[in-house]
Short mmCIF file of C-alpha atoms in Angstrom, two decimals:
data_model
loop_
_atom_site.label_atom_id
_atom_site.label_comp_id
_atom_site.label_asym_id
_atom_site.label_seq_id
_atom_site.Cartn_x
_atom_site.Cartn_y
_atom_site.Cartn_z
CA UNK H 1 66.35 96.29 105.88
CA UNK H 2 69.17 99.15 105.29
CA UNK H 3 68.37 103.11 105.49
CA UNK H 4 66.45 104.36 102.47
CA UNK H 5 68.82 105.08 99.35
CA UNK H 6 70.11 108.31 98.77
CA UNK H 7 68.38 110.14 95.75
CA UNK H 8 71.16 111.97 93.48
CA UNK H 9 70.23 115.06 91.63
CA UNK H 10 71.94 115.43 87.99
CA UNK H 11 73.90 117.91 88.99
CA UNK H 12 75.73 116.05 91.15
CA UNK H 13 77.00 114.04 87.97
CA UNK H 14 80.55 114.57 87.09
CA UNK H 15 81.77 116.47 90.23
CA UNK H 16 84.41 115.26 92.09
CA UNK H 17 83.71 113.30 95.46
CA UNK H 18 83.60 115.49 98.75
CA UNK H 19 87.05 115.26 100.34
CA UNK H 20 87.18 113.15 103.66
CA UNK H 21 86.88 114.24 106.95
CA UNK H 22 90.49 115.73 108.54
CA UNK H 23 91.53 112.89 111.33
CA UNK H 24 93.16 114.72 114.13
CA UNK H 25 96.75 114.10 115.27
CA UNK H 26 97.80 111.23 116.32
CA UNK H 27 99.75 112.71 119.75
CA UNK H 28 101.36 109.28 120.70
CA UNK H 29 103.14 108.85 117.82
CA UNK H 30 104.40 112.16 117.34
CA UNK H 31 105.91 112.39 121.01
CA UNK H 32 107.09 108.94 120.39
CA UNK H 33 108.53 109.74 117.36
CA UNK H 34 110.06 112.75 119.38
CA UNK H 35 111.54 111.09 121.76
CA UNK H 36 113.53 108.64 119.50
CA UNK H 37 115.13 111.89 117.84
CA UNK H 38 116.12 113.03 120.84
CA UNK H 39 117.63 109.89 122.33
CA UNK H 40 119.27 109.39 119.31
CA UNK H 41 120.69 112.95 118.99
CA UNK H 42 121.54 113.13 123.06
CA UNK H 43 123.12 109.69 122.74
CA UNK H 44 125.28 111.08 119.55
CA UNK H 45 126.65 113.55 122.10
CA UNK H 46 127.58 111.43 125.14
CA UNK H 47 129.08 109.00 122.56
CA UNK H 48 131.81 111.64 121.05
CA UNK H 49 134.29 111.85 123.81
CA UNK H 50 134.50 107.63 123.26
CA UNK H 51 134.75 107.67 119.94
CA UNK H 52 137.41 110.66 119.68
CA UNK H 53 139.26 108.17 122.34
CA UNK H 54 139.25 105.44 120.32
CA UNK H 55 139.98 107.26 116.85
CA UNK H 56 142.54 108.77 118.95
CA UNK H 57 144.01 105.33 120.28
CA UNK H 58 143.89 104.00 116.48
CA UNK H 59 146.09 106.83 115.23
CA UNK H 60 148.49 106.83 117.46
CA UNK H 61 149.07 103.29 117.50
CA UNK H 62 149.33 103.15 114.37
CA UNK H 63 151.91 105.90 113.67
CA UNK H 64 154.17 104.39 116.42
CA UNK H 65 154.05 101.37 113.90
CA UNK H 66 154.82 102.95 110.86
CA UNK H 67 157.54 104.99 112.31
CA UNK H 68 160.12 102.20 112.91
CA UNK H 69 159.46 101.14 109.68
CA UNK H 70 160.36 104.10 108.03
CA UNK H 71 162.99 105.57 109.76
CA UNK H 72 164.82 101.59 109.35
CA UNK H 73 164.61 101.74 105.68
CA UNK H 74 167.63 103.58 104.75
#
């Protein structure tokens, strides 16, 4: 047989619920969450010499191309 009911008073009526119990932080989610920020960010810097060397590579190549082109138009 379940616990014995609850008895209510009337003025409980009409007031709002009591609000729930705080849950404590969840620690392995916020370091994990951490730690994909800062892989992501660290990795953003290694990554920036590359990618400067390839936009670098692109531009140049491709003004090398355009220049004969140009200058043989006349």
């Amino acid at each position: 047989m379940a616990g014995k009911p609850k008895m209510v008073s009337l003025d409980d009526f009409g007031k709002p619920p009591p609000p729930p119990p705080k849950t404590p932080p969840n620690w392995s989610q916020i370091i994990g969450g951490s730690a994909v920020i800062l892989i992501i960010v660290v990795g953003f810097f290694i990554a920036i010499p590359y990618m400067e060397q390839v936009g670098m590579g692109y531009w140049s190549s491709s003004s090398d191309l355009a220049d004969p082109g140009r200058f043989a138009s006349k």
